[in-house]
CSV table of C-alpha atoms and ligand atoms in Angstrom, one decimal:
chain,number,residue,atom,x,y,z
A,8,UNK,CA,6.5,65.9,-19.7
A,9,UNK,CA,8.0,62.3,-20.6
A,10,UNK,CA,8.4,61.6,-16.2
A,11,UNK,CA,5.4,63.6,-14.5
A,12,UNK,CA,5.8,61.8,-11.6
A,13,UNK,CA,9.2,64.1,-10.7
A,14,UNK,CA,7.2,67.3,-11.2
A,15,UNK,CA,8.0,69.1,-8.0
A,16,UNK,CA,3.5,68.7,-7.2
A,17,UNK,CA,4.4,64.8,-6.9
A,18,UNK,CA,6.9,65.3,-4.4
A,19,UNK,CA,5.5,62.3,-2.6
A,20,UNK,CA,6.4,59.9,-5.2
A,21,UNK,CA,10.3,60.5,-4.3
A,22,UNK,CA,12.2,57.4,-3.7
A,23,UNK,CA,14.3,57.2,-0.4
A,24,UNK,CA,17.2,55.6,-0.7
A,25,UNK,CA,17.0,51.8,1.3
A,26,UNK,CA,18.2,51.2,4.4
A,27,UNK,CA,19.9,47.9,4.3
A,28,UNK,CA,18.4,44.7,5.3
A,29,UNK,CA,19.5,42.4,7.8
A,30,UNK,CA,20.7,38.8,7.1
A,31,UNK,CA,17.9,36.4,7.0
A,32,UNK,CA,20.5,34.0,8.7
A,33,UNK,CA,21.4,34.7,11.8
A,34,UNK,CA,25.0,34.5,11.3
A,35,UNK,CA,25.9,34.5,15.1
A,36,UNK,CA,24.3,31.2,14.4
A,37,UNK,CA,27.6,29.8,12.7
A,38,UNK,CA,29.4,30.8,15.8
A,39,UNK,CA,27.2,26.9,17.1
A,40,UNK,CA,29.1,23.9,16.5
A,41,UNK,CA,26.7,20.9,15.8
A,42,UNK,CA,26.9,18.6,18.6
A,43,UNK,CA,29.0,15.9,17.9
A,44,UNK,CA,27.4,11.9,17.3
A,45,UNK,CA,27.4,10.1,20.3
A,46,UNK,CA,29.1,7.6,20.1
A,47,UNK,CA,28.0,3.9,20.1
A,48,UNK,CA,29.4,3.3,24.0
A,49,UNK,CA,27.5,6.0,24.9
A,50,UNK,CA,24.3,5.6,23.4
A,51,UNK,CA,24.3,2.1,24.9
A,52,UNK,CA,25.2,3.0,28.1
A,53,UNK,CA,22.1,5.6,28.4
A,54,UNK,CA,19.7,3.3,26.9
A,55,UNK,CA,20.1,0.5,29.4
A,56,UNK,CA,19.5,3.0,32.3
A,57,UNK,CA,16.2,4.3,30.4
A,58,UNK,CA,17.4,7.3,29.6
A,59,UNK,CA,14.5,8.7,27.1
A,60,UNK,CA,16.0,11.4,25.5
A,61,UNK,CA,19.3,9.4,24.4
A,62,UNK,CA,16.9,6.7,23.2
A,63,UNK,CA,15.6,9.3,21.5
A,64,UNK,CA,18.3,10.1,19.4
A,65,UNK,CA,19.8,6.0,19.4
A,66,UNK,CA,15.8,5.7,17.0
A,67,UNK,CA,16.7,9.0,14.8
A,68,UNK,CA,20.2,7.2,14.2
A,69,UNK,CA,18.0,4.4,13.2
A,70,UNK,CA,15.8,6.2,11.2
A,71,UNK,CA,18.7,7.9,9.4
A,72,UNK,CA,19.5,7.4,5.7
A,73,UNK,CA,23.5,9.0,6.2
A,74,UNK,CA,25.7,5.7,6.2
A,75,UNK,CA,27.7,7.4,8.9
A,76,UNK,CA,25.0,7.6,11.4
A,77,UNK,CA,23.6,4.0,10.2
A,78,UNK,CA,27.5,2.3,11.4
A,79,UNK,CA,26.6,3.6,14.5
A,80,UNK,CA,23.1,2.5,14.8
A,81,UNK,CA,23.8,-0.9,13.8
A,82,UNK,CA,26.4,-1.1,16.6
A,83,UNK,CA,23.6,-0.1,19.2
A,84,UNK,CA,21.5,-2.0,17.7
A,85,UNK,CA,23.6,-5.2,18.1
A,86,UNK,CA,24.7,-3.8,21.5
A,87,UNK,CA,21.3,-4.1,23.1
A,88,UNK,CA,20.0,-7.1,21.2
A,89,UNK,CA,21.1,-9.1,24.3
A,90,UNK,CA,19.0,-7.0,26.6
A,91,UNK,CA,15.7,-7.3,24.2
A,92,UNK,CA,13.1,-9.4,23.6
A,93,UNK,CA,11.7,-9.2,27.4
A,94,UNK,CA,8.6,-7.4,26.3
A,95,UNK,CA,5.0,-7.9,25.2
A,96,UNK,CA,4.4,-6.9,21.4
A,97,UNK,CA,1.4,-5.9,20.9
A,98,UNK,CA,-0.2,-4.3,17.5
A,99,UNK,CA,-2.8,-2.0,16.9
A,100,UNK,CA,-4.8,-1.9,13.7
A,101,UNK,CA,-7.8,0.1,12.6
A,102,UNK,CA,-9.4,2.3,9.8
A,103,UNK,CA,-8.7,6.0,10.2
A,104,UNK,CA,-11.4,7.1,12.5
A,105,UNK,CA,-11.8,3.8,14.4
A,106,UNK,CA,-10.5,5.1,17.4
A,107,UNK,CA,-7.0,4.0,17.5
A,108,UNK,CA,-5.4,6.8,19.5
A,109,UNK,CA,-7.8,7.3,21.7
A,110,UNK,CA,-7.8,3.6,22.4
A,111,UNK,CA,-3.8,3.5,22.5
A,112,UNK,CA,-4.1,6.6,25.0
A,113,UNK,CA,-6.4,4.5,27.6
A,114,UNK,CA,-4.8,0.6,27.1
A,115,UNK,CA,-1.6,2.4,27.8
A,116,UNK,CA,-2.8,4.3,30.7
A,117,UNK,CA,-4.0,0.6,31.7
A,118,UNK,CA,-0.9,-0.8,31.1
A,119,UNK,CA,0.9,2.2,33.3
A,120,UNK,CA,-1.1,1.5,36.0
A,121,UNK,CA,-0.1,-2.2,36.1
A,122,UNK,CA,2.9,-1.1,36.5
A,123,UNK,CA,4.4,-1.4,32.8
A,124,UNK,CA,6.4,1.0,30.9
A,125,UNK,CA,5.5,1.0,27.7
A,126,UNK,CA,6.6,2.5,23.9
A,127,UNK,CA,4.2,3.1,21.1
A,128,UNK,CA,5.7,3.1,17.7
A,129,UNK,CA,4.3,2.7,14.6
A,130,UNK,CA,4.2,2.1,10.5
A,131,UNK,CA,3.2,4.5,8.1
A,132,UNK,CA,4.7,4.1,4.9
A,133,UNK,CA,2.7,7.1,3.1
A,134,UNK,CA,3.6,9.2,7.1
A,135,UNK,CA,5.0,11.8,4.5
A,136,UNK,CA,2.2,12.5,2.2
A,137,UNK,CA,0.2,13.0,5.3
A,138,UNK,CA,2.9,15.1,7.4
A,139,UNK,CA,2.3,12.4,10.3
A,140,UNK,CA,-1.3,13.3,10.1
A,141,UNK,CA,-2.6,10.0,10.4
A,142,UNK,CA,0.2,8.6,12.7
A,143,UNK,CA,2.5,9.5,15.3
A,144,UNK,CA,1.2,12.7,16.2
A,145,UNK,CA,2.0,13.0,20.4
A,146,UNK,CA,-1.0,15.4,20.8
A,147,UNK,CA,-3.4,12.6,19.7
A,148,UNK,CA,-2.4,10.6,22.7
A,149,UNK,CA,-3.2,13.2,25.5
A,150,UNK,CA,-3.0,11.9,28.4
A,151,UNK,CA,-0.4,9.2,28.2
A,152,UNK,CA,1.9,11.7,26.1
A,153,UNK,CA,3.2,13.6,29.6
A,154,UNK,CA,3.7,10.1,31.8
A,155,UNK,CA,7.0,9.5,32.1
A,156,UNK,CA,6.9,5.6,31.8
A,157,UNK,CA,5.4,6.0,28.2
A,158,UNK,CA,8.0,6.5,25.1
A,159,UNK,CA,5.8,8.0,21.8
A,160,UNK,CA,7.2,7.7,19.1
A,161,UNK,CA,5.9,8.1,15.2
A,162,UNK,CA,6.2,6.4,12.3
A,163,UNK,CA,9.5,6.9,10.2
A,164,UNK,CA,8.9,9.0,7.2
A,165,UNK,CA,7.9,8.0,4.1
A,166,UNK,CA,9.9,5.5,1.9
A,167,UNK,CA,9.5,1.8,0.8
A,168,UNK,CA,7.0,-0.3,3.7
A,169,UNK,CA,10.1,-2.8,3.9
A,170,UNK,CA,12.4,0.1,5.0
A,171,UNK,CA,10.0,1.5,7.2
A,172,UNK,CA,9.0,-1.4,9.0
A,173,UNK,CA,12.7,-2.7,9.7
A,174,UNK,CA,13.3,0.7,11.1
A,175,UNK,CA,10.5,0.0,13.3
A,176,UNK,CA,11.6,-3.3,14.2
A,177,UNK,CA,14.7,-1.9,15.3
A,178,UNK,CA,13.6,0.2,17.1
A,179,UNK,CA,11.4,-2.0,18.9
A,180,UNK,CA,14.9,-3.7,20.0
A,181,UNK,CA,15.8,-0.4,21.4
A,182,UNK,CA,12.9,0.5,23.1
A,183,UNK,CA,13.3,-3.3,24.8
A,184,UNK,CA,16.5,-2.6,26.0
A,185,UNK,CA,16.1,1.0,27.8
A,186,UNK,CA,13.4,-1.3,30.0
A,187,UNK,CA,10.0,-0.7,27.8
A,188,UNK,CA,8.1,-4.2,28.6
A,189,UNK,CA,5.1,-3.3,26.4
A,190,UNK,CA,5.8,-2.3,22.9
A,191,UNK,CA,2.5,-1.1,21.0
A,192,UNK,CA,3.0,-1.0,17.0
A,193,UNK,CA,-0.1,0.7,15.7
A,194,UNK,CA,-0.3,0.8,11.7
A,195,UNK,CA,-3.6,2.2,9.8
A,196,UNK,CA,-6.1,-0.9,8.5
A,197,UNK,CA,-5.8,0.0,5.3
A,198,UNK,CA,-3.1,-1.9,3.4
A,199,UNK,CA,0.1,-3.9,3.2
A,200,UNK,CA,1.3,-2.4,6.3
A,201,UNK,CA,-0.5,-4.8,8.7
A,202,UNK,CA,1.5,-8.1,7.3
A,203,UNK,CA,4.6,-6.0,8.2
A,204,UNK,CA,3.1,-5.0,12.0
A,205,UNK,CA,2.0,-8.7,11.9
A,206,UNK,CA,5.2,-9.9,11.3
A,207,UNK,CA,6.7,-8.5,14.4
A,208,UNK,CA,4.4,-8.4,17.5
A,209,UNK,CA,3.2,-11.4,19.7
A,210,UNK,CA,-0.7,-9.8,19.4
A,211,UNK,CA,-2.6,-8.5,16.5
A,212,UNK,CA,-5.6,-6.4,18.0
A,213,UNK,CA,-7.8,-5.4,14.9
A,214,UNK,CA,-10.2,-2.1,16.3
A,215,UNK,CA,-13.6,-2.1,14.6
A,216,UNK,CA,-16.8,-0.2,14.3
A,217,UNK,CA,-20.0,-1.0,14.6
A,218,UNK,CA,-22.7,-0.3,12.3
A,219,UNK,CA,-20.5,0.1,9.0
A,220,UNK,CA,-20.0,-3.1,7.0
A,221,UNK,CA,-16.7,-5.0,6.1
A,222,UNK,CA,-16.2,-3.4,2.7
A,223,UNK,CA,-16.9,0.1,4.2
A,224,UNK,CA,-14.2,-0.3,7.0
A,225,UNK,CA,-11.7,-1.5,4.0
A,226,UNK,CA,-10.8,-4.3,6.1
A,227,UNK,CA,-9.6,-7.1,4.0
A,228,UNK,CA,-10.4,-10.8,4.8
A,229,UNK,CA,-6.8,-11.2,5.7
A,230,UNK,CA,-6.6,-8.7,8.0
A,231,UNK,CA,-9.4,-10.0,10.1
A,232,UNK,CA,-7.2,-13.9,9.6
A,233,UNK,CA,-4.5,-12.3,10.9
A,234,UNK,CA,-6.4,-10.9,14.1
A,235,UNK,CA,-6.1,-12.3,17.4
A,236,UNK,CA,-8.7,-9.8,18.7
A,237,UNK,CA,-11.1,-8.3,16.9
A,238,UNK,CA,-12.5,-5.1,19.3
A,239,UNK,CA,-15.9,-3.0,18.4
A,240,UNK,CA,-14.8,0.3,19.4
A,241,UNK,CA,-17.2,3.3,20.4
A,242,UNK,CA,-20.0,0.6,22.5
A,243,UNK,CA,-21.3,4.0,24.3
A,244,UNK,CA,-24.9,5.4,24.4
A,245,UNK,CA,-27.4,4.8,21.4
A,246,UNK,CA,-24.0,2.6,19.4
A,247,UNK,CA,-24.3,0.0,22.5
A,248,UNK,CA,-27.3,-2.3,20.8
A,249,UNK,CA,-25.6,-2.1,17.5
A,250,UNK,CA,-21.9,-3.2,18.8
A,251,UNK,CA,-23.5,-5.9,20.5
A,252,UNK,CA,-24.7,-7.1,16.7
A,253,UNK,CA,-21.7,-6.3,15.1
A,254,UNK,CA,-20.0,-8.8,18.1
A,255,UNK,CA,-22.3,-11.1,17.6
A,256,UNK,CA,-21.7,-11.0,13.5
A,257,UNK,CA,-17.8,-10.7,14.1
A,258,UNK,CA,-17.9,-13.8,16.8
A,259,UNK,CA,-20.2,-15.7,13.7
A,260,UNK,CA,-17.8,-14.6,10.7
A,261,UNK,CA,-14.5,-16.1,12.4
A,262,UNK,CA,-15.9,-19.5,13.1
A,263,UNK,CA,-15.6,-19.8,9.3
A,264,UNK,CA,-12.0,-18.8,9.1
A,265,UNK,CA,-9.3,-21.9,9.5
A,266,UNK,CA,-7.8,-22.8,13.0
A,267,UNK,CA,-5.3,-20.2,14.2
A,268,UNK,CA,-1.5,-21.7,14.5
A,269,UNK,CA,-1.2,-20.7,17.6
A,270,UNK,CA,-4.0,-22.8,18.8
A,271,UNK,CA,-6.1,-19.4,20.1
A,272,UNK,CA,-9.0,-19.0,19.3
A,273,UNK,CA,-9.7,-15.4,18.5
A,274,UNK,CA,-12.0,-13.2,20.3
A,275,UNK,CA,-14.5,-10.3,19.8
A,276,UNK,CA,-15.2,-7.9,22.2
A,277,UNK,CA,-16.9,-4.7,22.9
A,278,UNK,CA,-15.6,-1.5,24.6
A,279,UNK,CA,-15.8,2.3,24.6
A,280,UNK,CA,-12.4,4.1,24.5
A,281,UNK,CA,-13.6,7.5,24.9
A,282,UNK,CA,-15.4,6.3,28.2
A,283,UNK,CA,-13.5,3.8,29.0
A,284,UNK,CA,-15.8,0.9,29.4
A,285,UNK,CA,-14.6,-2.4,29.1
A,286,UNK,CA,-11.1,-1.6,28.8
A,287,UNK,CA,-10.5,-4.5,31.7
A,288,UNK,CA,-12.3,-6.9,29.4
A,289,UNK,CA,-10.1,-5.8,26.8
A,290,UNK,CA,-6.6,-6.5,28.5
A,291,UNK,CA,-7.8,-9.5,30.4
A,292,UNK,CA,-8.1,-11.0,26.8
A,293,UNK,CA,-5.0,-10.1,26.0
A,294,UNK,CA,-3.3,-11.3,28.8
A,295,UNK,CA,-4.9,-14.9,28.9
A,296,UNK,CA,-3.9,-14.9,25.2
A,297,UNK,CA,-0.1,-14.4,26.4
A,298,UNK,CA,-0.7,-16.6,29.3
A,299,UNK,CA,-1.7,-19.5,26.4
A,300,UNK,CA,1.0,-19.2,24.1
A,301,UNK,CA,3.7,-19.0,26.9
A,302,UNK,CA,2.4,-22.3,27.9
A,303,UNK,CA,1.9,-23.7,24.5
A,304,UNK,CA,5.0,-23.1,23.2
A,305,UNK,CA,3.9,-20.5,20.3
A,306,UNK,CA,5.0,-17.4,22.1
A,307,UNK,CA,8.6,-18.7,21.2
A,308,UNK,CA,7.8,-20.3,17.6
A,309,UNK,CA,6.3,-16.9,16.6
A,310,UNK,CA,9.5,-14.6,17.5
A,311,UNK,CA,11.6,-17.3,15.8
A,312,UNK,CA,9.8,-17.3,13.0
A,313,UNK,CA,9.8,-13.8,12.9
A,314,UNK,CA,13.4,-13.6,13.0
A,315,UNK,CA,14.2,-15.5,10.3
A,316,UNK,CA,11.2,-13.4,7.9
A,317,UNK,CA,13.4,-10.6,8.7
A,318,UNK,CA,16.7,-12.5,7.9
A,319,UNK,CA,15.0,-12.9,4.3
A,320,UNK,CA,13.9,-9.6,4.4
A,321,UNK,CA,17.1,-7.4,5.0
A,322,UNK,CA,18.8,-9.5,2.2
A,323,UNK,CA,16.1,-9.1,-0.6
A,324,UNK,CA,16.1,-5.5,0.8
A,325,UNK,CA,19.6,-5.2,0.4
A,326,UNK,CA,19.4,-7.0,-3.0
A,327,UNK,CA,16.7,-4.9,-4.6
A,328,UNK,CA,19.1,-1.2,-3.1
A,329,UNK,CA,22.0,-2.9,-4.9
A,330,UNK,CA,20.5,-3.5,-8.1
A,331,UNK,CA,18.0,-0.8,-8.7
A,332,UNK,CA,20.2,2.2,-7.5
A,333,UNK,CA,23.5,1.0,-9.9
A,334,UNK,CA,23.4,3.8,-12.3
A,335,UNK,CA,24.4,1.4,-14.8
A,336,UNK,CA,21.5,-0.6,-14.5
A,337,UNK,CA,18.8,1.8,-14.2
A,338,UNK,CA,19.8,3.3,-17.7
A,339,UNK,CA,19.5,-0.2,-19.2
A,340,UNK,CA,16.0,-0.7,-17.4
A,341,UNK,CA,15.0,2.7,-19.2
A,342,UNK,CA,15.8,1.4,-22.6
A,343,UNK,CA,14.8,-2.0,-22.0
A,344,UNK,CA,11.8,-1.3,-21.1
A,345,UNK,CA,10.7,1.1,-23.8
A,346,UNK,CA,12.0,-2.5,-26.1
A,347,UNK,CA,9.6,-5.0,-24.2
A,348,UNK,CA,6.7,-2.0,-24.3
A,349,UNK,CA,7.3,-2.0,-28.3
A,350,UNK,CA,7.2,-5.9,-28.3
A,351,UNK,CA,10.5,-6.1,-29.7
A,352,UNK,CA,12.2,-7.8,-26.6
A,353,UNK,CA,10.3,-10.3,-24.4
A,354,UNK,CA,10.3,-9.1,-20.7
A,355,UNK,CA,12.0,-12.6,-19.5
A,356,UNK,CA,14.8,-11.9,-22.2
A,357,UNK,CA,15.1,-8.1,-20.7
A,358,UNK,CA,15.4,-9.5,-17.1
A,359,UNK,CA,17.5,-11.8,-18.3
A,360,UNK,CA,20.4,-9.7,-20.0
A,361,UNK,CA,20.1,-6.9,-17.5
A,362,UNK,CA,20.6,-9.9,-14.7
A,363,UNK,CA,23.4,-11.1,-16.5
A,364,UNK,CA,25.1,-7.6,-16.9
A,365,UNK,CA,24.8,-6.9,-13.3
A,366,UNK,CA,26.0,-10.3,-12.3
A,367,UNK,CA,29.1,-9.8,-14.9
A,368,UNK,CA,29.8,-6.5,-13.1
A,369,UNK,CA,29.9,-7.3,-10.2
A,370,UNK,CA,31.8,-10.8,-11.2
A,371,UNK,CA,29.0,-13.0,-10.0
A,372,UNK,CA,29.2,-16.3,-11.9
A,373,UNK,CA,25.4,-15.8,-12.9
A,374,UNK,CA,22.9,-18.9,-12.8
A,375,UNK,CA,21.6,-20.3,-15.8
B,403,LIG,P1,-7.9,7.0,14.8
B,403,LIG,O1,-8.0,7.8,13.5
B,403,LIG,O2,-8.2,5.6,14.6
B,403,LIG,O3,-6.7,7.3,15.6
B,403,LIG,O4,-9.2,7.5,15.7
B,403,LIG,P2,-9.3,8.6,16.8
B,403,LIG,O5,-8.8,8.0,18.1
B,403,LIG,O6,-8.7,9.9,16.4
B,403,LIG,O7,-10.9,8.7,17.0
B,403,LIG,C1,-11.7,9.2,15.9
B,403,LIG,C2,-12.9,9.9,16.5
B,403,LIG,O8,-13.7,9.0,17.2
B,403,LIG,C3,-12.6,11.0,17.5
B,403,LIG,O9,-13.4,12.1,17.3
B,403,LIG,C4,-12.8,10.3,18.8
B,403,LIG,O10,-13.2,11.3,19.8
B,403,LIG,C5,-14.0,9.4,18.5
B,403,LIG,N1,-13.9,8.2,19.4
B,403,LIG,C6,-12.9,7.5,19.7
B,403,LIG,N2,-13.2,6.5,20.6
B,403,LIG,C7,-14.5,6.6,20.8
B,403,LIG,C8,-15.5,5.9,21.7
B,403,LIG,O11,-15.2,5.0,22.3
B,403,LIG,N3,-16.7,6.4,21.6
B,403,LIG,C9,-17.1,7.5,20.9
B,403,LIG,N4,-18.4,7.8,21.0
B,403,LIG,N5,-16.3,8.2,20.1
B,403,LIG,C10,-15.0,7.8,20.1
């Protein structure tokens, strides 16, 4: 028999016929109109009286790539640019592991209980090759996470650390506005991403371990130049003798560093976030450090400073999106760039005529 399985004996084998599946869209779901974009007026409007969830969704504007939704960020953004810069800026480095949000979770509470309100942002560049693993997670900052003085937000996904760190910049302007006076921008010791978090916040706390050397941490040289607080994290039970060296060795390393500009000399303490010891110590250096530069002048020269780095940054931003993403241009870097790989083109000759194409084009007189 060529089909034994329809032998009357197999009788089990015979096929129902299907019953018919339901949609795997739920298509009363069309029947829900998306709800419209705020609009700049009103964005503004719930900021300034602190309203979390429309600042909320004033950062994901921000955070948006659609140029529609970027118009109206930008408005907002210039909207509450008046009301901002009333805050302490304060970042947060440290290798994975260091303790960061733990740390974050109890200096906030601190800061609470001073009576501050305060936002914690932050900078991951690579946030989406780690699904906000590393950064930005709300869970990993338990106790602050449910106060309603505290605004968490992470790090805007993935894409170039210039992009990124505007975004969070931005944001900080934002966050200002709706009434946060302490902004926290914590960033993972790691990388570039520190001279970015550097080059927008009034304090640069650098968390460290004991017991580990420099190299082991990863942190770079310029990291640590770029501290004004260096902090030995984890100074609880048998780790307490060891912080204490570590201090000691920090305290020794930065005598041999060059004079700060801002005149402040940078200090090394010890403290345990998990238990909270020497968390006082901890903020009491951060506010005589405020207390300094307000006097001296260089809270000012800092923030000025840092406005015009991001002047320069937006343009070469801007610049580099221009160029690189004319379709035009990325063909002729393609074939280019096979030439100058073969040695049959120098690369300042490639640069050149690919410059002067995209100049031409876009009826730039190009310099010579
Ligand atoms: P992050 O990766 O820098 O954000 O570090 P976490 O805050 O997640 O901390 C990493 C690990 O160190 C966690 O298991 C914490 O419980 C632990 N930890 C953080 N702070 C302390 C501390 O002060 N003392 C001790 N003993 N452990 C700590």
């Amino acid at each position: 028999m060529e089909h034994p399985e329809n032998d009357s004996q197999y009788s089990g084998l015979a096929v129902n016929s299907g019953v018919a599946q339901p949609p795997q869209v739920n298509p009363y779901l069309k029947a829900r109109r998306r709800k419209p974009l705020p609009t700049p007026g009103e964005l503004v409007e719930g900021i300034l009286k602190g309203d979390r969830t429309v600042l909320s969704r004033a950062v994901t504007l921000v955070e948006s790539t659609n140029p529609d939704h970027q118009v109206v960020a930008q408005e907002v953004i210039e909207k509450c640019l008046p009301h901002s810069g009333h805050s302490r800026r304060i970042g947060i480095t440290g290798v994975p592991g260091a303790g960061k949000s733990t740390s974050i979770d109890v200096f906030g509470m601190h800061v609470l209980k001073q009576g501050g309100k305060l936002a914690v942002l932050a900078i991951d560049p690579s946030s989406e090759r780690t699904k906000g693993s590393i950064l930005g997670d709300k869970t990993r900052m338990e106790q602050l996470s449910v106060q309603p003085d505290s605004f968490i937000r992470p790090s805007p996904s993935a894409g170039s650390l210039g992009g990124v760190a505007r975004k969070t910049r931005e944001t900080i302007v934002l966050c200002e506005a709706a009434g946060f006076d302490n902004i926290f921008v914590e960033t993972v010791g790691v990388g570039q991403s520190e001279t970015a978090v550097h080059s927008m916040v009034d304090f640069f706390l650098l968390i460290q371990l004991a017991g580990t050397g420099d190299e082991l941490q990863g942190i770079k040289r310029g990291i640590m130049e770029m501290a004004d607080g260096i902090v030995i994290n984890k100074a609880d039970g048998d780790n307490i003798p060891r912080a204490q060296l570590a201090m000691a060795q920090f305290r020794n390393a930065l005598h041999l560093f060059p004079p700060t500009a801002s005149g402040w000399t940078p200090e090394v303490k010890c403290y345990s976030g998990y238990y909270g010891l020497g968390i006082d110590e901890v903020w009491d250096m951060i506010d005589r450090y405020f207390k300094f530069v307000h006097e001296n002048g260089y809270f000012e020269q800092r923030r000025n400073e840092q406005a015009r780095y991001w002047m320069f940054e937006s343009i070469n931003e801007q610049l580099r999106n221009h160029f690189y993403h004319d379709p035009e241009v990325e063909a002729m870097l393609g074939r280019y760039e096979a030439r100058v790989l073969d040695n049959r083109l120098s690369s300042f000759v490639a640069a050149k005529d690919i410059l002067d194409f995209y100049f031409r084009k876009n009826n730039f007189s190009s310099n010579k």
